[in-house]
Amino acid sequence: MKPTILALAAFIGFAPVAIADNTPVYLDKNKPLEERVEDALSRMTTAEKIDIIHAQSKFSSRGVPRLGIPDVWTTDGPHGIRPEVKWDEWDQAGWTNDSCVAFPALTALAATWNPEMSALYGKSIGEEAAYRNKDILLGPGVNIYRTPVNGRNFEYMGEDPYLAGRMVVPYIKGVQANGVAVCLKHFALNNNEVNRHTTNAVIDDRTLYEIYLPAFKAGVQEGGAWTIMGAYNLYKDQHLCHNQYMLNDILKGEWGFDGAVVSDWGGCHDTDQAIHNGLDLEFGSWTDGLKAGRKNAYDAYYLAGPYLDQIKNGKVGTKELDDKARRVLRTIFRTSLSKDRVRGSMCSEAHYDAARRIGDEGIVLLKNDGKVLPMNFDKPGKKMLVVGENAVKMMTVGGGSSSLKVQREISPLDGLKAALNGVADVEWVRGYVGDVTGEYNGVTTGQDLSESRSKDELIAEAVAKAKDADYVVFVGGLNKSAHQDCEDSDRAGLELPYAQDEVIAALAKANRNLIVVNISGNAVAMPWVKEVPAIVQGWFLGSEAGNSLADVLTGKVNPSGKLPMTFPTSLDNVGAHALNAYPGVKRADSDIVDLEYKEGILVGYRWHEAKKAKPLFAFGHGLSYTDFTYGKASADKKEYSGSDIITVTVPVTNSGDRAGAEIVQLYIGDPKSSVMRPVKELKGFQKVFLQPGETVDVNFMIDKSALSFFDADAHAWKAEPGEFVVSVGPASDNIKSTVKFKLK
Ligand code: GLC
């Protein structure tokens, strides 16, 4: 081709010759990550490296404007994208386009026992984060449910490390596929809210590695979490936001974490420790993550001026700084400057549909005597009475940093009215008065829950109405107020607040078709459990709460959720409380509270089974509107070498009259071992959807890791030769079949 035509062709884009591409390596989204990181680092000054490792505002840290590297924006939280706050305040910025979808709380996600729901959740919330130009989503949380009174359990995934680990991985992958980083939290041992800034966890290695680390390890090594949040508390007398043992030795050393460690807001307390003990990105100093901090203190942050001064006066080199800067740059090139970053979407019908599906699958049918549920309105003129403040109270506002400003929240009453419109007469009465406030961080619910009548008047009204209703649905439980399901405080006990037990007992006498729906992220005591025929664990389900609840109560959806935590009958059956190992002992000479994990690995069902204590409702418990029958479990080997896979198979049949899903659980016990081991531990689960009459062979592939305990002396996982017992069933307290094999 003639040169002129060639030039013309090149100009209009049919360039057979490569046009000189002078995009610098660090900005070239097709270049390998590490090349981009090193190129950018080589161009940065020391001051610029300091700039990018600490906050510049409440929720952002500085990029490198000179190089076209953008600021990093973070956002709460695990259930939805927090509304914008002012540059350096917790107060609302007053945007009118930052309302979001509230997805179900992570306890509800865990209760689905369905990794596909986690993937859907991560994708959806990641799209909302991307749309709001957020680079780091401050979640998910996987702190283990050590005590039912922990205020933040609703943000986490229950008591079992295996379940939490399986369920957190798809969430992380789903979020990060959008070019948004998760920030796995709160690493680690932040298992209660009281004294959360001063609690020093005293815990043996075996318990740490078997119970409290696995979900984080899965999130880092299988989920590929790009950032992780240091917790507020201490471990071995060092704050977790700069902790040699947890961050350098375990996270970055043993696990090979290559991302950035982000401090919790106000979790950084010391420059030297922050430099040397693994912190990469400092946020929120001089605030407790909830209240105001020192105004515009950003240049005074521990990793800001004080750090730069140490470098300038030769007290410290730049090796640590380069490592921190690399990790922040890696995060930037994985997010805002990644070719995978999506435009995202906010409040789409797809996201509402996702929230509803997760809620539908997360609701747990705890009891259904006489098959009161699903409600039957075939005959006209039916009446349903709904009782309780939680039938109407907004639950997406409050609870701490996971609080949201939603575009919509369908209350249980709204959902039931919509579902039964034209089918039955639905009436609501207050029943009890709980928390009439409705504001968090400047976001208000707009509800007026004020009430002048007395407790007895409210109960009398409810009982009178209940007498001639076909169904009574009591919607109560906890809420997002302090000392309930809320950050920065714990509950005083298991009991339901606001004299709800009295209301429930009275209603049980007035109507035998009473259904109690418990809205909470935690186990509660149920002294009326024998008098109430139907009980549903409703969780905090967010924007689609009422629709999901109505789906299940009307039978449109067959419930399939199972408990991700034990509901104990009393705190006496919870190791942390039985051994007086909560909330810890304050030191005489400082504000540090030593909290010894005396119960060790015996958390939740592990404790109940070791002590032969019967729970109110067991870990893994959840009923269906259909029935499932289990055949005999079998293993493909009687003797197992430990080097390959052993397959356990169990046939499961839907022997009922409607389609449904069963979560088949597999537990493994090591009856004779050199160390104390739990009776059995969850090592597999599968959710199978079956038509009536359908049978499926459920196969579990087991490897040696499923048989192992952590040998602290050897600092290694160990499986001892001998007999192992595999137990399979629909709940930890409902084993249908066992099979034994010998590890050679
Ligand atoms: C809070 C929480 C943390 C949250 C952060 C920012 O105190 O502990 O989970 O992401 O501060 O709000």
mmCIF file of N, CA and C in Angstrom, residues 77-79 103-111 121 140-145 147-158 185-186 193 395-404 478-491 519-523 537 539-542 564-565:
data_model
loop_
_atom_site.group_PDB
_atom_site.id
_atom_site.type_symbol
_atom_site.label_atom_id
_atom_site.label_comp_id
_atom_site.label_asym_id
_atom_site.label_seq_id
_atom_site.Cartn_x
_atom_site.Cartn_y
_atom_site.Cartn_z
ATOM 1 N N GLY A 77 -21.320 -1.221 54.112
ATOM 2 C CA GLY A 77 -20.827 -2.261 54.987
ATOM 3 C C GLY A 77 -21.240 -3.574 54.384
ATOM 4 N N PRO A 78 -21.277 -4.561 55.122
ATOM 5 C CA PRO A 78 -21.476 -5.902 54.562
ATOM 6 C C PRO A 78 -22.865 -6.173 53.979
ATOM 7 N N HIS A 79 -23.846 -5.309 54.350
ATOM 8 C CA HIS A 79 -25.232 -5.604 53.909
ATOM 9 C C HIS A 79 -25.755 -4.616 52.878
ATOM 10 N N PHE A 103 -29.369 -5.658 51.619
ATOM 11 C CA PHE A 103 -29.413 -7.118 51.462
ATOM 12 C C PHE A 103 -29.549 -7.759 52.838
ATOM 13 N N PRO A 104 -29.971 -9.003 52.909
ATOM 14 C CA PRO A 104 -30.112 -9.653 54.227
ATOM 15 C C PRO A 104 -28.809 -9.644 55.018
ATOM 16 N N ALA A 105 -28.926 -9.609 56.329
ATOM 17 C CA ALA A 105 -27.730 -9.661 57.183
ATOM 18 C C ALA A 105 -27.014 -10.981 56.940
ATOM 19 N N LEU A 106 -25.706 -10.996 57.219
ATOM 20 C CA LEU A 106 -24.905 -12.166 56.855
ATOM 21 C C LEU A 106 -25.279 -13.421 57.638
ATOM 22 N N THR A 107 -25.911 -13.270 58.799
ATOM 23 C CA THR A 107 -26.408 -14.488 59.477
ATOM 24 C C THR A 107 -27.468 -15.153 58.607
ATOM 25 N N ALA A 108 -28.286 -14.320 57.948
ATOM 26 C CA ALA A 108 -29.332 -14.879 57.079
ATOM 27 C C ALA A 108 -28.703 -15.531 55.863
ATOM 28 N N LEU A 109 -27.662 -14.911 55.329
ATOM 29 C CA LEU A 109 -26.957 -15.525 54.191
ATOM 30 C C LEU A 109 -26.370 -16.867 54.618
ATOM 31 N N ALA A 110 -25.744 -16.896 55.787
ATOM 32 C CA ALA A 110 -25.170 -18.164 56.265
ATOM 33 C C ALA A 110 -26.268 -19.206 56.428
ATOM 34 N N ALA A 111 -27.455 -18.760 56.862
ATOM 35 C CA ALA A 111 -28.573 -19.690 57.109
ATOM 36 C C ALA A 111 -29.106 -20.302 55.822
ATOM 37 N N TYR A 121 -25.041 -12.713 46.185
ATOM 38 C CA TYR A 121 -24.949 -11.598 47.137
ATOM 39 C C TYR A 121 -23.736 -10.727 46.811
ATOM 40 N N PRO A 140 -16.936 -8.649 53.974
ATOM 41 C CA PRO A 140 -17.834 -9.226 54.981
ATOM 42 C C PRO A 140 -17.117 -9.520 56.293
ATOM 43 N N GLY A 141 -17.942 -9.784 57.303
ATOM 44 C CA GLY A 141 -17.399 -10.150 58.617
ATOM 45 C C GLY A 141 -17.578 -11.636 58.856
ATOM 46 N N VAL A 142 -16.526 -12.259 59.395
ATOM 47 C CA VAL A 142 -16.630 -13.696 59.677
ATOM 48 C C VAL A 142 -16.144 -14.038 61.089
ATOM 49 N N ASN A 143 -16.341 -13.114 62.006
ATOM 50 C CA ASN A 143 -15.968 -13.445 63.387
ATOM 51 C C ASN A 143 -16.903 -14.525 63.929
ATOM 52 N N ILE A 144 -16.341 -15.504 64.610
ATOM 53 C CA ILE A 144 -17.109 -16.656 65.065
ATOM 54 C C ILE A 144 -17.985 -16.275 66.261
ATOM 55 N N TYR A 145 -19.149 -16.860 66.257
ATOM 56 C CA TYR A 145 -20.237 -16.610 67.206
ATOM 57 C C TYR A 145 -19.922 -17.362 68.502
ATOM 58 N N THR A 147 -20.404 -16.112 71.665
ATOM 59 C CA THR A 147 -21.448 -15.893 72.666
ATOM 60 C C THR A 147 -22.675 -15.279 72.004
ATOM 61 N N PRO A 148 -23.876 -15.712 72.387
ATOM 62 C CA PRO A 148 -25.100 -15.187 71.785
ATOM 63 C C PRO A 148 -25.380 -13.739 72.171
ATOM 64 N N VAL A 149 -24.582 -13.179 73.107
ATOM 65 C CA VAL A 149 -24.881 -11.798 73.501
ATOM 66 C C VAL A 149 -24.034 -10.798 72.719
ATOM 67 N N ASN A 150 -23.139 -11.263 71.850
ATOM 68 C CA ASN A 150 -22.300 -10.339 71.074
ATOM 69 C C ASN A 150 -23.169 -9.462 70.179
ATOM 70 N N GLY A 151 -23.044 -8.149 70.319
ATOM 71 C CA GLY A 151 -23.917 -7.218 69.601
ATOM 72 C C GLY A 151 -23.799 -7.313 68.098
ATOM 73 N N ARG A 152 -22.651 -7.789 67.566
ATOM 74 C CA ARG A 152 -22.476 -7.740 66.113
ATOM 75 C C ARG A 152 -22.617 -9.092 65.428
ATOM 76 N N ASN A 153 -23.097 -10.105 66.138
ATOM 77 C CA ASN A 153 -23.244 -11.417 65.490
ATOM 78 C C ASN A 153 -24.067 -11.332 64.225
ATOM 79 N N PHE A 154 -25.007 -10.393 64.155
ATOM 80 C CA PHE A 154 -25.889 -10.336 62.974
ATOM 81 C C PHE A 154 -25.115 -10.038 61.702
ATOM 82 N N GLU A 155 -23.895 -9.489 61.881
ATOM 83 C CA GLU A 155 -23.076 -9.159 60.700
ATOM 84 C C GLU A 155 -22.180 -10.308 60.286
ATOM 85 N N TYR A 156 -22.231 -11.424 61.035
ATOM 86 C CA TYR A 156 -21.275 -12.500 60.788
ATOM 87 C C TYR A 156 -21.986 -13.781 60.356
ATOM 88 N N MET A 157 -21.216 -14.886 60.242
ATOM 89 C CA MET A 157 -21.762 -16.087 59.605
ATOM 90 C C MET A 157 -21.839 -17.306 60.525
ATOM 91 N N GLY A 158 -22.038 -17.054 61.824
ATOM 92 C CA GLY A 158 -22.364 -18.153 62.721
ATOM 93 C C GLY A 158 -21.192 -18.743 63.474
ATOM 94 N N LYS A 185 -13.361 -8.845 57.654
ATOM 95 C CA LYS A 185 -13.225 -8.268 59.008
ATOM 96 C C LYS A 185 -13.914 -9.132 60.035
ATOM 97 N N HIS A 186 -13.603 -8.904 61.374
ATOM 98 C CA HIS A 186 -12.551 -8.025 61.897
ATOM 99 C C HIS A 186 -11.440 -8.944 62.386
ATOM 100 N N GLU A 193 -18.551 -7.099 71.722
ATOM 101 C CA GLU A 193 -18.450 -5.659 71.504
ATOM 102 C C GLU A 193 -18.078 -4.914 72.777
ATOM 103 N N MET A 395 -35.689 -1.875 60.137
ATOM 104 C CA MET A 395 -34.506 -2.491 60.739
ATOM 105 C C MET A 395 -33.226 -2.176 59.968
ATOM 106 N N THR A 396 -33.345 -1.376 58.913
ATOM 107 C CA THR A 396 -32.133 -1.082 58.140
ATOM 108 C C THR A 396 -31.422 0.154 58.684
ATOM 109 N N VAL A 397 -32.087 0.855 59.620
ATOM 110 C CA VAL A 397 -31.455 2.035 60.242
ATOM 111 C C VAL A 397 -31.034 1.636 61.652
ATOM 112 N N GLY A 398 -29.750 1.873 61.964
ATOM 113 C CA GLY A 398 -29.265 1.540 63.310
ATOM 114 C C GLY A 398 -28.349 0.339 63.286
ATOM 115 N N GLY A 399 -27.866 -0.026 64.452
ATOM 116 C CA GLY A 399 -27.008 -1.210 64.560
ATOM 117 C C GLY A 399 -25.535 -0.900 64.420
ATOM 118 N N GLY A 400 -25.224 0.377 64.116
ATOM 119 C CA GLY A 400 -23.815 0.738 64.008
ATOM 120 C C GLY A 400 -23.422 0.968 62.566
ATOM 121 N N SER A 401 -22.179 0.640 62.216
ATOM 122 C CA SER A 401 -21.644 1.031 60.910
ATOM 123 C C SER A 401 -22.343 0.316 59.755
ATOM 124 N N SER A 402 -23.104 -0.733 60.015
ATOM 125 C CA SER A 402 -23.812 -1.427 58.927
ATOM 126 C C SER A 402 -25.159 -0.760 58.639
ATOM 127 N N SER A 403 -25.447 0.336 59.338
ATOM 128 C CA SER A 403 -26.715 1.048 59.139
ATOM 129 C C SER A 403 -26.771 1.629 57.723
ATOM 130 N N LEU A 404 -28.003 1.684 57.146
ATOM 131 C CA LEU A 404 -28.108 2.100 55.738
ATOM 132 C C LEU A 404 -29.202 3.141 55.542
ATOM 133 N N LEU A 478 -35.474 -8.919 68.432
ATOM 134 C CA LEU A 478 -34.579 -7.850 68.849
ATOM 135 C C LEU A 478 -34.687 -6.708 67.853
ATOM 136 N N ASN A 479 -33.822 -5.717 67.984
ATOM 137 C CA ASN A 479 -33.749 -4.664 66.967
ATOM 138 C C ASN A 479 -32.331 -4.118 66.978
ATOM 139 N N LYS A 480 -32.138 -2.981 66.317
ATOM 140 C CA LYS A 480 -30.758 -2.495 66.123
ATOM 141 C C LYS A 480 -30.367 -1.431 67.158
ATOM 142 N N SER A 481 -31.060 -1.460 68.293
ATOM 143 C CA SER A 481 -30.724 -0.491 69.351
ATOM 144 C C SER A 481 -29.541 -0.990 70.166
ATOM 145 N N ALA A 482 -28.961 -0.074 70.935
ATOM 146 C CA ALA A 482 -27.839 -0.445 71.798
ATOM 147 C C ALA A 482 -28.278 -1.577 72.714
ATOM 148 N N HIS A 483 -27.350 -2.492 72.978
ATOM 149 C CA HIS A 483 -27.607 -3.657 73.836
ATOM 150 C C HIS A 483 -28.616 -4.607 73.235
ATOM 151 N N GLN A 484 -28.813 -4.501 71.927
ATOM 152 C CA GLN A 484 -29.572 -5.534 71.207
ATOM 153 C C GLN A 484 -28.656 -6.051 70.103
ATOM 154 N N ASP A 485 -29.131 -6.067 68.848
ATOM 155 C CA ASP A 485 -28.214 -6.438 67.768
ATOM 156 C C ASP A 485 -27.573 -5.155 67.263
ATOM 157 N N CYS A 486 -26.476 -4.786 67.877
ATOM 158 C CA CYS A 486 -25.907 -3.459 67.612
ATOM 159 C C CYS A 486 -24.417 -3.432 67.946
ATOM 160 N N GLU A 487 -23.701 -2.737 67.123
ATOM 161 C CA GLU A 487 -22.249 -2.553 67.305
ATOM 162 C C GLU A 487 -21.971 -1.761 68.585
ATOM 163 N N ASP A 488 -20.836 -2.063 69.185
ATOM 164 C CA ASP A 488 -20.309 -1.286 70.301
ATOM 165 C C ASP A 488 -21.036 -1.543 71.615
ATOM 166 N N SER A 489 -21.875 -2.588 71.656
ATOM 167 C CA SER A 489 -22.466 -3.003 72.935
ATOM 168 C C SER A 489 -22.942 -4.436 72.795
ATOM 169 N N ASP A 490 -23.072 -5.115 73.915
ATOM 170 C CA ASP A 490 -23.570 -6.497 73.907
ATOM 171 C C ASP A 490 -24.904 -6.543 74.644
ATOM 172 N N ARG A 491 -25.607 -7.666 74.472
ATOM 173 C CA ARG A 491 -26.866 -7.847 75.205
ATOM 174 C C ARG A 491 -26.556 -8.270 76.647
ATOM 175 N N ILE A 519 -37.368 -11.806 64.800
ATOM 176 C CA ILE A 519 -36.475 -10.997 63.958
ATOM 177 C C ILE A 519 -35.239 -10.693 64.805
ATOM 178 N N SER A 520 -34.117 -11.335 64.474
ATOM 179 C CA SER A 520 -32.897 -11.088 65.253
ATOM 180 C C SER A 520 -31.707 -11.663 64.489
ATOM 181 N N GLY A 521 -30.519 -11.264 64.933
ATOM 182 C CA GLY A 521 -29.310 -11.862 64.352
ATOM 183 C C GLY A 521 -28.682 -12.792 65.358
ATOM 184 N N ASN A 522 -29.443 -13.123 66.379
ATOM 185 C CA ASN A 522 -28.882 -13.866 67.500
ATOM 186 C C ASN A 522 -29.899 -14.828 68.061
ATOM 187 N N ALA A 523 -29.414 -15.797 68.813
ATOM 188 C CA ALA A 523 -30.325 -16.705 69.524
ATOM 189 C C ALA A 523 -31.020 -15.936 70.643
ATOM 190 N N GLN A 537 -37.511 -18.265 62.416
ATOM 191 C CA GLN A 537 -36.396 -17.350 62.623
ATOM 192 C C GLN A 537 -36.309 -16.482 61.375
ATOM 193 N N TRP A 539 -34.532 -13.388 60.993
ATOM 194 C CA TRP A 539 -33.309 -12.629 60.721
ATOM 195 C C TRP A 539 -33.619 -11.157 60.402
ATOM 196 N N PHE A 540 -32.572 -10.418 60.010
ATOM 197 C CA PHE A 540 -32.746 -9.069 59.468
ATOM 198 C C PHE A 540 -32.574 -9.220 57.962
ATOM 199 N N LEU A 541 -33.658 -9.053 57.207
ATOM 200 C CA LEU A 541 -33.606 -9.409 55.788
ATOM 201 C C LEU A 541 -33.513 -8.203 54.865
ATOM 202 N N GLY A 542 -33.519 -6.992 55.434
ATOM 203 C CA GLY A 542 -33.272 -5.812 54.602
ATOM 204 C C GLY A 542 -34.465 -5.375 53.780
ATOM 205 N N PRO A 564 -27.280 -21.287 61.494
ATOM 206 C CA PRO A 564 -25.806 -21.284 61.482
ATOM 207 C C PRO A 564 -25.231 -21.142 62.877
ATOM 208 N N MET A 565 -26.111 -21.123 63.890
ATOM 209 C CA MET A 565 -25.635 -21.088 65.264
ATOM 210 C C MET A 565 -26.634 -21.831 66.148
#
